[in-house]
Tab-separated table of C-alpha atoms in Angstrom:
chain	number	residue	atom	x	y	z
C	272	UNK	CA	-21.303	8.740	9.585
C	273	UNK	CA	-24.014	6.340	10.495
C	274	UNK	CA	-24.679	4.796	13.639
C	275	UNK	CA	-24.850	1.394	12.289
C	276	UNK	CA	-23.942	-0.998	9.314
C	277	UNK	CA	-26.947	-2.422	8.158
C	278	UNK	CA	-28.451	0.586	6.744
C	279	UNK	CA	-31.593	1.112	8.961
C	280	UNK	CA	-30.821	4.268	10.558
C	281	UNK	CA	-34.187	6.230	9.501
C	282	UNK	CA	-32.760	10.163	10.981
C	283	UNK	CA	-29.293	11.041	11.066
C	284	UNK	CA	-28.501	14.466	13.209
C	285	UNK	CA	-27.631	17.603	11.271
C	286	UNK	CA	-24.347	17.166	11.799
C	287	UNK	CA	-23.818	14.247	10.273
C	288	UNK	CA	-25.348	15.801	7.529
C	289	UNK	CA	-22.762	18.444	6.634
C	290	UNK	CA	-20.262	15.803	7.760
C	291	UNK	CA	-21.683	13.296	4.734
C	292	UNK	CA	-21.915	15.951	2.659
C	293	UNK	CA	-18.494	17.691	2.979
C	294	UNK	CA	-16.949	13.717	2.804
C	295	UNK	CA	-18.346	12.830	-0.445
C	296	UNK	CA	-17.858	15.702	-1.869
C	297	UNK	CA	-14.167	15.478	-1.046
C	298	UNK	CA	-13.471	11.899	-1.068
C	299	UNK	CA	-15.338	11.904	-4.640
C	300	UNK	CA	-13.091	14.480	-5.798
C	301	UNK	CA	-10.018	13.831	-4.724
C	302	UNK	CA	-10.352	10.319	-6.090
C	303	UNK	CA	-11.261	11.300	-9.274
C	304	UNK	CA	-8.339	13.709	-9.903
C	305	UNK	CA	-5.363	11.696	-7.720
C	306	UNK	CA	-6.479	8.647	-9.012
C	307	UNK	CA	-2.765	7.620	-8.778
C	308	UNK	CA	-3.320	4.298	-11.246
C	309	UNK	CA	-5.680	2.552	-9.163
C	310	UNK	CA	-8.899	2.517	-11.561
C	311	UNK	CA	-7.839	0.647	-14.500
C	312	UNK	CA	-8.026	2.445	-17.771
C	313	UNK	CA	-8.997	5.700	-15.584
C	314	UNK	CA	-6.650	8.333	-16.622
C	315	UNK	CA	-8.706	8.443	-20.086
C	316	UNK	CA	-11.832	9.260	-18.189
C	317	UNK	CA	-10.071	11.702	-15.804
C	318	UNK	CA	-8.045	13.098	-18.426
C	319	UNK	CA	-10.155	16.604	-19.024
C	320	UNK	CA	-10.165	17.375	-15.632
C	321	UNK	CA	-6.231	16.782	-14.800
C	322	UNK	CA	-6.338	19.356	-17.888
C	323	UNK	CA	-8.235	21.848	-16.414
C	324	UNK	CA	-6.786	21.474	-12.557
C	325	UNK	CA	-3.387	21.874	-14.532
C	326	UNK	CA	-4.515	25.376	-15.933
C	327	UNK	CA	-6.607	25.986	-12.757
C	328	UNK	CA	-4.097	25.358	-9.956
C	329	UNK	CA	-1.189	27.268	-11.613
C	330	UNK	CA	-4.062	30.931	-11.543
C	331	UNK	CA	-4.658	30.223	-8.321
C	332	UNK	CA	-1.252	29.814	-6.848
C	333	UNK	CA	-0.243	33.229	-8.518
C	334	UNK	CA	-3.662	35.496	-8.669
C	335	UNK	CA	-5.369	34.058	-5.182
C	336	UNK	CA	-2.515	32.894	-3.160
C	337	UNK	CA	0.471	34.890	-4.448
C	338	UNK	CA	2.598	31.322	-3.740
C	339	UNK	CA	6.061	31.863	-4.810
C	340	UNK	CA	7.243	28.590	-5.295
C	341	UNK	CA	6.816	26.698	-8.573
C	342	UNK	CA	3.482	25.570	-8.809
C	343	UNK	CA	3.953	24.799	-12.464
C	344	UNK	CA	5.598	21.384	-11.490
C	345	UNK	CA	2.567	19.086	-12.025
C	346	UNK	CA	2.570	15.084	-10.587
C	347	UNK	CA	5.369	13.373	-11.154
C	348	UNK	CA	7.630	11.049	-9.121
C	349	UNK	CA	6.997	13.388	-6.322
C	350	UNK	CA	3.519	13.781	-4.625
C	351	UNK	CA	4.024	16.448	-2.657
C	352	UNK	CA	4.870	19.249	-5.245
C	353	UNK	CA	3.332	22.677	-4.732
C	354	UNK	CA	0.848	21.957	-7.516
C	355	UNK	CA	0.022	18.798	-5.446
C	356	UNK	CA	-0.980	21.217	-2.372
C	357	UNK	CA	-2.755	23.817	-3.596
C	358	UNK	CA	-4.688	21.463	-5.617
C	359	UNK	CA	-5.461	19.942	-2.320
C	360	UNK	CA	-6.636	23.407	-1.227
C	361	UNK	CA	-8.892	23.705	-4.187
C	362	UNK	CA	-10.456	20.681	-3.225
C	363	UNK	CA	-11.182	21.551	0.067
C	364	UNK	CA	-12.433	25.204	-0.645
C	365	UNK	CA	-15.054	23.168	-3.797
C	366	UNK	CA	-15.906	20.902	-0.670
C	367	UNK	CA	-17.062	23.559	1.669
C	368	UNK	CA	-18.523	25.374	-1.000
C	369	UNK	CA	-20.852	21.987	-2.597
C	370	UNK	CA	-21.906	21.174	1.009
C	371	UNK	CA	-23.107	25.133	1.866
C	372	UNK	CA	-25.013	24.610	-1.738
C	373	UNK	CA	-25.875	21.063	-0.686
C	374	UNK	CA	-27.187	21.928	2.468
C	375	UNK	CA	-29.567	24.955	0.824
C	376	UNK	CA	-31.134	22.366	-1.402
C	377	UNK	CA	-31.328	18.801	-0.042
C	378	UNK	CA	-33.410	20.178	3.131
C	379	UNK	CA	-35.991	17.098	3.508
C	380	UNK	CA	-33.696	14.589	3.441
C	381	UNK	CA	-33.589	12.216	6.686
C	382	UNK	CA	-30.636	10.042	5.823
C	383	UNK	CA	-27.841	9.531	3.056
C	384	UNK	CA	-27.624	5.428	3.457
C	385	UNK	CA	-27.864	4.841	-0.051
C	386	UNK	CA	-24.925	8.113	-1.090
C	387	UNK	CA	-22.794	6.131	2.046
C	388	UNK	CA	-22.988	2.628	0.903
C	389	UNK	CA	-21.746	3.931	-2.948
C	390	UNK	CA	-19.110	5.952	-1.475
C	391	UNK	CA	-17.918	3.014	0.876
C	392	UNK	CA	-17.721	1.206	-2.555
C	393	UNK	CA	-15.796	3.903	-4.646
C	394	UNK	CA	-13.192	3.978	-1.666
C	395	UNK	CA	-13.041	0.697	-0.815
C	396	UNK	CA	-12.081	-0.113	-4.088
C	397	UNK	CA	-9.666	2.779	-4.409
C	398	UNK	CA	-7.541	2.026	-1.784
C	399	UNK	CA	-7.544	-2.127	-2.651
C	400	UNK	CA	-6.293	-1.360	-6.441
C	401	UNK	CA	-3.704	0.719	-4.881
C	402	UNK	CA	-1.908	-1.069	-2.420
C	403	UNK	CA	-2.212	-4.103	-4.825
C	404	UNK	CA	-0.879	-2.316	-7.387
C	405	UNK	CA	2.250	-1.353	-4.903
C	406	UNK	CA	2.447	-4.906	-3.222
C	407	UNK	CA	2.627	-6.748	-6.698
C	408	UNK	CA	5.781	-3.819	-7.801
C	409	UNK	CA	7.558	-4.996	-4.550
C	410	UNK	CA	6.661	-8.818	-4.904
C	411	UNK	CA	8.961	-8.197	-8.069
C	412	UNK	CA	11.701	-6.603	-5.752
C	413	UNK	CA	11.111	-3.414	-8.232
C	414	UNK	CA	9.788	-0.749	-6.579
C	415	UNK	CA	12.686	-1.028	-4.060
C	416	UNK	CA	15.321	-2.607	-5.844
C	417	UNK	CA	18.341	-4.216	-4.276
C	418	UNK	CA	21.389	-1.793	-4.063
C	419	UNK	CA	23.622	-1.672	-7.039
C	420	UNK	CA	27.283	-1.674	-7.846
C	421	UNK	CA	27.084	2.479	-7.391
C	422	UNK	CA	25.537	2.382	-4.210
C	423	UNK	CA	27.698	-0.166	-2.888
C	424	UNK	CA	30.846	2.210	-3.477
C	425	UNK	CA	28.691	4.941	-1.934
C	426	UNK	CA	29.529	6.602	1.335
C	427	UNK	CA	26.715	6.502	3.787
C	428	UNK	CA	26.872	10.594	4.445
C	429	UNK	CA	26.102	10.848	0.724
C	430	UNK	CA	22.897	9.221	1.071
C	431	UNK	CA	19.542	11.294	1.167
C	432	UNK	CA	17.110	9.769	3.744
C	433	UNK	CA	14.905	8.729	1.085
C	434	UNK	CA	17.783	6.902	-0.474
C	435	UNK	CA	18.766	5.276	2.601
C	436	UNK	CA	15.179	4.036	3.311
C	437	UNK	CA	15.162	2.838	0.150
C	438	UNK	CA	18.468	0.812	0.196
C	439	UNK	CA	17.282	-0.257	3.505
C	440	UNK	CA	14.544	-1.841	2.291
C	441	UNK	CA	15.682	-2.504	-1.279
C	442	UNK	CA	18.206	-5.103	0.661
C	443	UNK	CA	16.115	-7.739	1.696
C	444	UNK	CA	14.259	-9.369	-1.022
C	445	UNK	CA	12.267	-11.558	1.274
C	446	UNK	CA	10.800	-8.886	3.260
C	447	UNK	CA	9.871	-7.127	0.081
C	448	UNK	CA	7.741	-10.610	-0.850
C	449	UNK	CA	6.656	-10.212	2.861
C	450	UNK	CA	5.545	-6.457	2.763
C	451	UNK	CA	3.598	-7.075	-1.117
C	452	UNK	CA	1.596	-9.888	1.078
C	453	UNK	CA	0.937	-7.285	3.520
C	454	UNK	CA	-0.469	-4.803	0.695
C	455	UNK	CA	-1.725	-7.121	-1.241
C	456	UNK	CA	-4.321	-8.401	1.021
C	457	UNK	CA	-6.364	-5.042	0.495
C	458	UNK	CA	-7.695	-7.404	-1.426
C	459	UNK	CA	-9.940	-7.619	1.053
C	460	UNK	CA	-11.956	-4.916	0.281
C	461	UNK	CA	-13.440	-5.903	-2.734
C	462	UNK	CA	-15.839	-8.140	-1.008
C	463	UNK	CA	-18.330	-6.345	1.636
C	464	UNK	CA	-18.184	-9.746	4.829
C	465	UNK	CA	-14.153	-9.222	4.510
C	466	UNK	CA	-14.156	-5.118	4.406
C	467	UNK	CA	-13.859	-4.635	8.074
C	468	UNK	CA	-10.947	-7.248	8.334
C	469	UNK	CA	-9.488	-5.964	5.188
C	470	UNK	CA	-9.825	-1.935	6.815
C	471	UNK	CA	-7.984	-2.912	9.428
C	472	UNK	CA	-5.365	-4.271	7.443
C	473	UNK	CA	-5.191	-1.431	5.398
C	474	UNK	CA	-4.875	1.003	8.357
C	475	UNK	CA	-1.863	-1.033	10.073
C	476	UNK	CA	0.070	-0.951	6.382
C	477	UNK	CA	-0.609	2.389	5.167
C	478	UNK	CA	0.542	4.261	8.970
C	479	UNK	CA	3.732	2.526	8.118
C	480	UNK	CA	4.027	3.283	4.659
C	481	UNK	CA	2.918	6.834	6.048
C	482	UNK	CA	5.854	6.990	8.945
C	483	UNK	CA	8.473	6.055	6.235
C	484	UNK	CA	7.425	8.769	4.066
C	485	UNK	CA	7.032	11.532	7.091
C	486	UNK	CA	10.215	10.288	8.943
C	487	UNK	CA	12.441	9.644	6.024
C	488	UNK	CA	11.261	13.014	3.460
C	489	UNK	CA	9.669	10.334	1.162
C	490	UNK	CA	7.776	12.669	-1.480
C	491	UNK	CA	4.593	10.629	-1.230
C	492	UNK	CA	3.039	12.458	2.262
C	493	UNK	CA	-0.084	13.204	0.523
C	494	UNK	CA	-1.112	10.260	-0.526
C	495	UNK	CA	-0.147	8.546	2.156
C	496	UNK	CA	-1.582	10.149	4.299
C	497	UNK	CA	-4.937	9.979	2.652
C	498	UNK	CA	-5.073	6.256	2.402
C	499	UNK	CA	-5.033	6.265	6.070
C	500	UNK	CA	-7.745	8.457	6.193
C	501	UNK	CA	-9.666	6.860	3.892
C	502	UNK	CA	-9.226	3.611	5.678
C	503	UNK	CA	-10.329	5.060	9.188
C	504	UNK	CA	-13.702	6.318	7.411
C	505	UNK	CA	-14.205	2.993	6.395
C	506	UNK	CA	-14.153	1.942	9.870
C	507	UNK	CA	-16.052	5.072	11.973
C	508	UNK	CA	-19.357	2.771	11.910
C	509	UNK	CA	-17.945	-0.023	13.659
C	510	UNK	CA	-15.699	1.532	16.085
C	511	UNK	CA	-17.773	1.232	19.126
C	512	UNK	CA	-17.828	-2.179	17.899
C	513	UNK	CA	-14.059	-2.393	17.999
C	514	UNK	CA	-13.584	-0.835	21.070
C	515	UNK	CA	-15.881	-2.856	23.082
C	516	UNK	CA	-14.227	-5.789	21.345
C	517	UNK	CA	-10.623	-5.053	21.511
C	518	UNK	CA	-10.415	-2.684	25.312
C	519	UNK	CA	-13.628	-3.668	27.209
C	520	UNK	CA	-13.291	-7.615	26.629
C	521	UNK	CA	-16.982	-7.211	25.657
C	522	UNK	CA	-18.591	-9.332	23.154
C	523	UNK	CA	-19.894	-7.065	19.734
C	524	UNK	CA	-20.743	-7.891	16.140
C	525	UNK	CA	-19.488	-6.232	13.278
C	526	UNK	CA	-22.510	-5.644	10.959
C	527	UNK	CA	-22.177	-5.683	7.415
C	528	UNK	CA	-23.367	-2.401	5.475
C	529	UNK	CA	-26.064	-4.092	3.495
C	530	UNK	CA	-25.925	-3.243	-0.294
C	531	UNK	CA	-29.030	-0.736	-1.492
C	532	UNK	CA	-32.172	-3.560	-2.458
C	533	UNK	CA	-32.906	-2.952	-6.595
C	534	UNK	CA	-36.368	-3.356	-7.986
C	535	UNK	CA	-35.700	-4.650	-10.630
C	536	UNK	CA	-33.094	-8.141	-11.847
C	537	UNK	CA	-31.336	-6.544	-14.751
C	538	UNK	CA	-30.048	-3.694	-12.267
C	539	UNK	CA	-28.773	-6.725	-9.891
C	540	UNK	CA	-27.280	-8.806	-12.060
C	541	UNK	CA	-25.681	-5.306	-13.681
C	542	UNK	CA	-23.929	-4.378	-10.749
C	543	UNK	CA	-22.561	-7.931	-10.430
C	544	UNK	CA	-21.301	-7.796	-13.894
C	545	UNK	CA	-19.439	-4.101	-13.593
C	546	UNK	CA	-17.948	-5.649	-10.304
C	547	UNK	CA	-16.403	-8.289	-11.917
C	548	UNK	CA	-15.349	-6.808	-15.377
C	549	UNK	CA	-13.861	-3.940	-12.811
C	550	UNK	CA	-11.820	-6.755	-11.305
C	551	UNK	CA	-10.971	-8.809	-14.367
C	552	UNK	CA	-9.763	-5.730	-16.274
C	553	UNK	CA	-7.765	-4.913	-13.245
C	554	UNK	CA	-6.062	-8.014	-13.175
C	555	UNK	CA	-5.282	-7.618	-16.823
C	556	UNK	CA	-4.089	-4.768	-16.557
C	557	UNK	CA	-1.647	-5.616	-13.549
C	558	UNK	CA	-0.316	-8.436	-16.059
C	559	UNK	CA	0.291	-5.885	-18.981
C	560	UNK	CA	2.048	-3.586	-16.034
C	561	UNK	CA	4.609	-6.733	-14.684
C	562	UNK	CA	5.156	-7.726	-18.530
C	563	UNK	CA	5.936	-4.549	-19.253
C	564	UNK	CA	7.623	-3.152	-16.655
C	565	UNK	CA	10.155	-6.114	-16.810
C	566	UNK	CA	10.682	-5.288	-20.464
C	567	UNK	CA	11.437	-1.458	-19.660
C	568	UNK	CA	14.119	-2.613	-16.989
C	569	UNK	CA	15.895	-4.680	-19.448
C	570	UNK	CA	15.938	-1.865	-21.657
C	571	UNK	CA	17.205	0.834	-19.785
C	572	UNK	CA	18.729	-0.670	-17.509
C	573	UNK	CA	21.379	-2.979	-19.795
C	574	UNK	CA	24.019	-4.188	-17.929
C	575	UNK	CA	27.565	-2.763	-19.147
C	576	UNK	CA	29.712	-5.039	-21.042
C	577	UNK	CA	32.494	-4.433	-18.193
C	578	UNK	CA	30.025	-4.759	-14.958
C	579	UNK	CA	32.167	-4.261	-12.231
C	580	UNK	CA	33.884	-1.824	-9.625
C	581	UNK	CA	37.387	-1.530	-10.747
C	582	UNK	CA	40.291	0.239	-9.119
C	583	UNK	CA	42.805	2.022	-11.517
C	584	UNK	CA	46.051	1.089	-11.866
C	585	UNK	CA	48.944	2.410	-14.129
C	586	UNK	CA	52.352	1.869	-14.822
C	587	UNK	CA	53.367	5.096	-15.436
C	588	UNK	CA	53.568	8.099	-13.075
C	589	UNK	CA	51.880	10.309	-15.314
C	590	UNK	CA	49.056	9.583	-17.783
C	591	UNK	CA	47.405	11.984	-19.905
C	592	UNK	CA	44.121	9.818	-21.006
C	593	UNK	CA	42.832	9.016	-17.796
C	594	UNK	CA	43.304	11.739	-15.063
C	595	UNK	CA	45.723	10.793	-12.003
C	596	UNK	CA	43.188	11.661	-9.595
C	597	UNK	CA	41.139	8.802	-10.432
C	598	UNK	CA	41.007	6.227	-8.186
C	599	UNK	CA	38.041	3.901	-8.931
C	600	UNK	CA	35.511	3.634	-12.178
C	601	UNK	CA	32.584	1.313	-11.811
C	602	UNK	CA	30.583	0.022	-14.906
C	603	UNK	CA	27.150	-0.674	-14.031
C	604	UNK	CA	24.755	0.568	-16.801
C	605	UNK	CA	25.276	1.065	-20.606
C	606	UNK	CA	26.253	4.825	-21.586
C	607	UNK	CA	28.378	5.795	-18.368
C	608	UNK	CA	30.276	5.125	-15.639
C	609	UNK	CA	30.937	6.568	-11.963
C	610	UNK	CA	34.610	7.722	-11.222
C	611	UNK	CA	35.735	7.811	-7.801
C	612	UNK	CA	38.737	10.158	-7.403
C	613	UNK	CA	41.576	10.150	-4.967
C	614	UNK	CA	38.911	11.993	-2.232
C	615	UNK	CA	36.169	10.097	-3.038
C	616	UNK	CA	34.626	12.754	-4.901
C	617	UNK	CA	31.819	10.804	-7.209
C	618	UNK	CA	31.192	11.933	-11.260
C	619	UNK	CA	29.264	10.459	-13.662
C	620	UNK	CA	31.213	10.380	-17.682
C	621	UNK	CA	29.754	8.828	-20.740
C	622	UNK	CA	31.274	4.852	-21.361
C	623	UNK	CA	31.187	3.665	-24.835
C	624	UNK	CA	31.741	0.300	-25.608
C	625	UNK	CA	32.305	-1.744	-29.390
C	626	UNK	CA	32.664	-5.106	-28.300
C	627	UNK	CA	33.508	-6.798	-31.251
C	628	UNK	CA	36.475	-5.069	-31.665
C	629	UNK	CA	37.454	-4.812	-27.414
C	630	UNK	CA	37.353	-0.990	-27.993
C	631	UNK	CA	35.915	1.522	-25.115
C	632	UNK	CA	35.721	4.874	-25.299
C	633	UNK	CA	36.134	7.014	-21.790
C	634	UNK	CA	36.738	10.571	-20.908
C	635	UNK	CA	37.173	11.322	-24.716
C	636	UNK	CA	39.728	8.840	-25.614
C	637	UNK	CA	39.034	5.149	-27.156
C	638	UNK	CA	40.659	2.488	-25.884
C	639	UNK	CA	41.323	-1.384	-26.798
C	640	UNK	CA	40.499	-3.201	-23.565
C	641	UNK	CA	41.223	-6.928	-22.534
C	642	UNK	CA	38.986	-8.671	-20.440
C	643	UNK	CA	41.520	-10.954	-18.246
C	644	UNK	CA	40.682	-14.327	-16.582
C	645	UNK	CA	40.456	-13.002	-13.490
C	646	UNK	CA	38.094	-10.025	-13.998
C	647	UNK	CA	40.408	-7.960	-14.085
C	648	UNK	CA	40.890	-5.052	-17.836
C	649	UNK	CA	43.853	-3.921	-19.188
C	650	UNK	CA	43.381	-0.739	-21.067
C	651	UNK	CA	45.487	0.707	-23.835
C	652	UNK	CA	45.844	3.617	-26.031
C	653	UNK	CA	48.264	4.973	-28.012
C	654	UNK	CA	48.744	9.426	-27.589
C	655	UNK	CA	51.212	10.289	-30.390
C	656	UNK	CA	54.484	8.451	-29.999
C	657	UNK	CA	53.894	6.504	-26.851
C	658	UNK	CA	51.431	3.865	-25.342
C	659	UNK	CA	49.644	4.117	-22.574
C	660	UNK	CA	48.815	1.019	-20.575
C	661	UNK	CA	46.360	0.861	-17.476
C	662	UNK	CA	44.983	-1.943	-15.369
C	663	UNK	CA	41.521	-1.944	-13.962
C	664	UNK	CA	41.390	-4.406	-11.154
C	665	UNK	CA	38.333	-5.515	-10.699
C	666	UNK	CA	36.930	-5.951	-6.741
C	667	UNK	CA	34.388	-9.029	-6.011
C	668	UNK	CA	31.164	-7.372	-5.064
C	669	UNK	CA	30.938	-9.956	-2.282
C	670	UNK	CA	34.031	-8.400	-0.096
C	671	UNK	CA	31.039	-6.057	0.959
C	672	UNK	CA	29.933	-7.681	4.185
C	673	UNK	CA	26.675	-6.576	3.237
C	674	UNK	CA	26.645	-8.751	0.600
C	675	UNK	CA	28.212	-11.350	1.836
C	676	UNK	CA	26.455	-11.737	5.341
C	677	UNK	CA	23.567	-14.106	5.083
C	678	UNK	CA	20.907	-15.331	7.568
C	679	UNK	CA	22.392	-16.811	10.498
C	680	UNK	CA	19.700	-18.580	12.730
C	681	UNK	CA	22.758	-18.730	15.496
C	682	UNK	CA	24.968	-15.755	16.351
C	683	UNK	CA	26.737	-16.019	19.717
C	684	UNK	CA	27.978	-12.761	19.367
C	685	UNK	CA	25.816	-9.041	17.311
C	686	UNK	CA	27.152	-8.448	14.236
C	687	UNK	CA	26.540	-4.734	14.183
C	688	UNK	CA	28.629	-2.552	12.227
């Protein structure tokens, strides 16, 4: 927007004007209501607004645009819902409208330096609390978790593309750690003499994060997409800096955008303070996140007392409590259990377990099980006169090759299959 960093651009052409204008408008706006959990302690403050956007958004969908599909589905693990969209849309018609009423008003004004320098500052920090939020979830392996006892038994034609991107990832803890790094050190932006190395950063991780959601049908587009954008404006003063640097072979400087001079100490030392409360509370609350979301995984997602893929066995030709078409039950979670039948067909049925008394309950009927010595469960139940006995027989996760192929620094031959 500015011609250069260090604030002393006296005239800026009226383009740049209604450019300036129509960006913080925007930027502002869309910060304030997709916040997306990067402002600490922000969705109290933002709270009123989501409100009204949520009563908004729906009347506009049906009165304005006539949109047929739900709008009524607000944020949720998606980020590209209808409501997400037209919101977007709302946003940019408030835009153009603020900068036409802008434009009327403000007509004396040579330069926005000062408006620039605080907007730098609101997005800066915005996209830093962000990706740190996501590196730290994937330093914990959580965000992309490795694949599961279910997904192991899962064919790869029943995989969305999201959910193979995710098991994709979700495989390698170390690159997780190495990607978290990579977002984490948007970090970077906090501090003004690292914000240029820290854009640049921030541009390289969020195209990627962008491609994955684009190329795989990742439900995050939107936001993605903005953080790149976001970044890029971050860098649009220095870029004939870059280029001379990085395609001419010419020697620049990268000017820092100097921070607006106070009058008076109190106003100095305030801004100093809110920085690093801002960054303390942040912190804090990143802590309270890990902490809890740790806790939350270890609630709901309680091992089963029988963890374990297990093929089904009988002695009998016919049984009556467990169909015949069942070829495979894994126990993974408490409260059910995924049946593979004879075609590979998956279900989902409720698993019940008492352990002190070795009873299960599955597809209606309880059972008393017997954990053997070598995994393996015997099952019985009696159904009027006559006992029914079947053997679950349990298969070692690491017969996978997946899981059972580790890093090999020599290979004289690919193992690709």
């Amino acid at each position: 927007m500015i011609n250069s960093t260090n604030n002393t651009t006296i005239y800026w052409s009226f383009g740049k004007k209604i450019g300036f204008r129509f960006s913080f408008v925007f930027i502002l706006l869309f910060i304030v209501i997709c916040n997306n959990g990067s402002f600490p302690l922000f969705s109290f403050i933002n709270r009123p607004l989501i409100m009204l956007m949520h009563i908004c958004t729906p009347w506009f969908s049906k009165n304005i645009l006539k949109y047929q599909y739900d709008y009524s589905i607000f944020s949720n693990g998606s980020g590209d819902t209808s409501y997400d969209w037209v919101t977007l849309l709302i946003l940019v018609i408030i835009s153009v409208l603020g900068t036409i009423i802008w434009t009327l008003i403000d007509t004396k004004r040579n330069n926005y330096n000062k408006c620039y320098y605080w907007l730098t500052v609101f997005i800066r920090y915005y996209i830093a609390f962000m990706l740190i939020n996501y590196g730290v979830i994937k330093l914990m392996h959580a965000q992309m978790p490795p694949s599961g006892l279910t997904k192991l038994m899962q064919p790869l034609g029943e995989f969305s593309p999201m959910g193979l991107a995710w098991n994709f990832f979700g495989f390698s803890k170390g690159y997780n750690i190495f990607i978290g790094i990579i977002e984490a050190m948007a970090g970077l932006l906090l501090f003004r003499k690292t914000m240029v190395l820290g854009a640049l950063i921030t541009v390289a991780t969020s195209l990627n994060i962008m491609a994955i959601n684009y190329f795989y049908d990742v439900p995050v587009k939107l936001m993605s997409t903005a953080l790149v954008i976001l970044s890029v404006f971050l860098l649009l003063p220095y870029l004939k800096s870059l280029i001379d640097l990085f395609f001419k072979g010419e020697a620049s400087q990268l000017k820092q955008i100097n921070r607006p001079v106070f009058n008076k100490t109190w106003k100095k030392w305030g801004v100093s303070i809110c920085k690093v409360l801002l960054i303390i509370l942040f912190i804090s609350t990143q802590l309270f996140s890990v902490f809890n979301r740790q806790k939350l995984i270890a609630q709901y997602f309680k091992k089963s007392p029988l963890y374990g893929i297990y093929q089904i066995n009988t002695s009998s030709d016919k049984r009556i409590s467990i169909p015949n078409d069942w070829s495979y039950v894994i126990f993974e979670y408490e409260g059910n259990a995924l049946v593979r039948d004879n075609f590979y067909h998956a279900q989902y049925v409720g698993a019940g377990f008492n352990t002190p008394e070795s009873k299960m309950t599955l597809n209606n009927y309880t059972f008393d099980y017997k954990l053997e010595k070598n995994g393996d469960v015997l099952l019985k139940v009696k159904i009027k006169d006559r006992l029914e006995e079947i053997r679950l027989t349990k298969k070692d996760p690491k017969s996978f090759e997946l899981m059972n192929r580790g890093f090999n620094w020599i290979q004289e031959y690919p193992n690709n299959r």
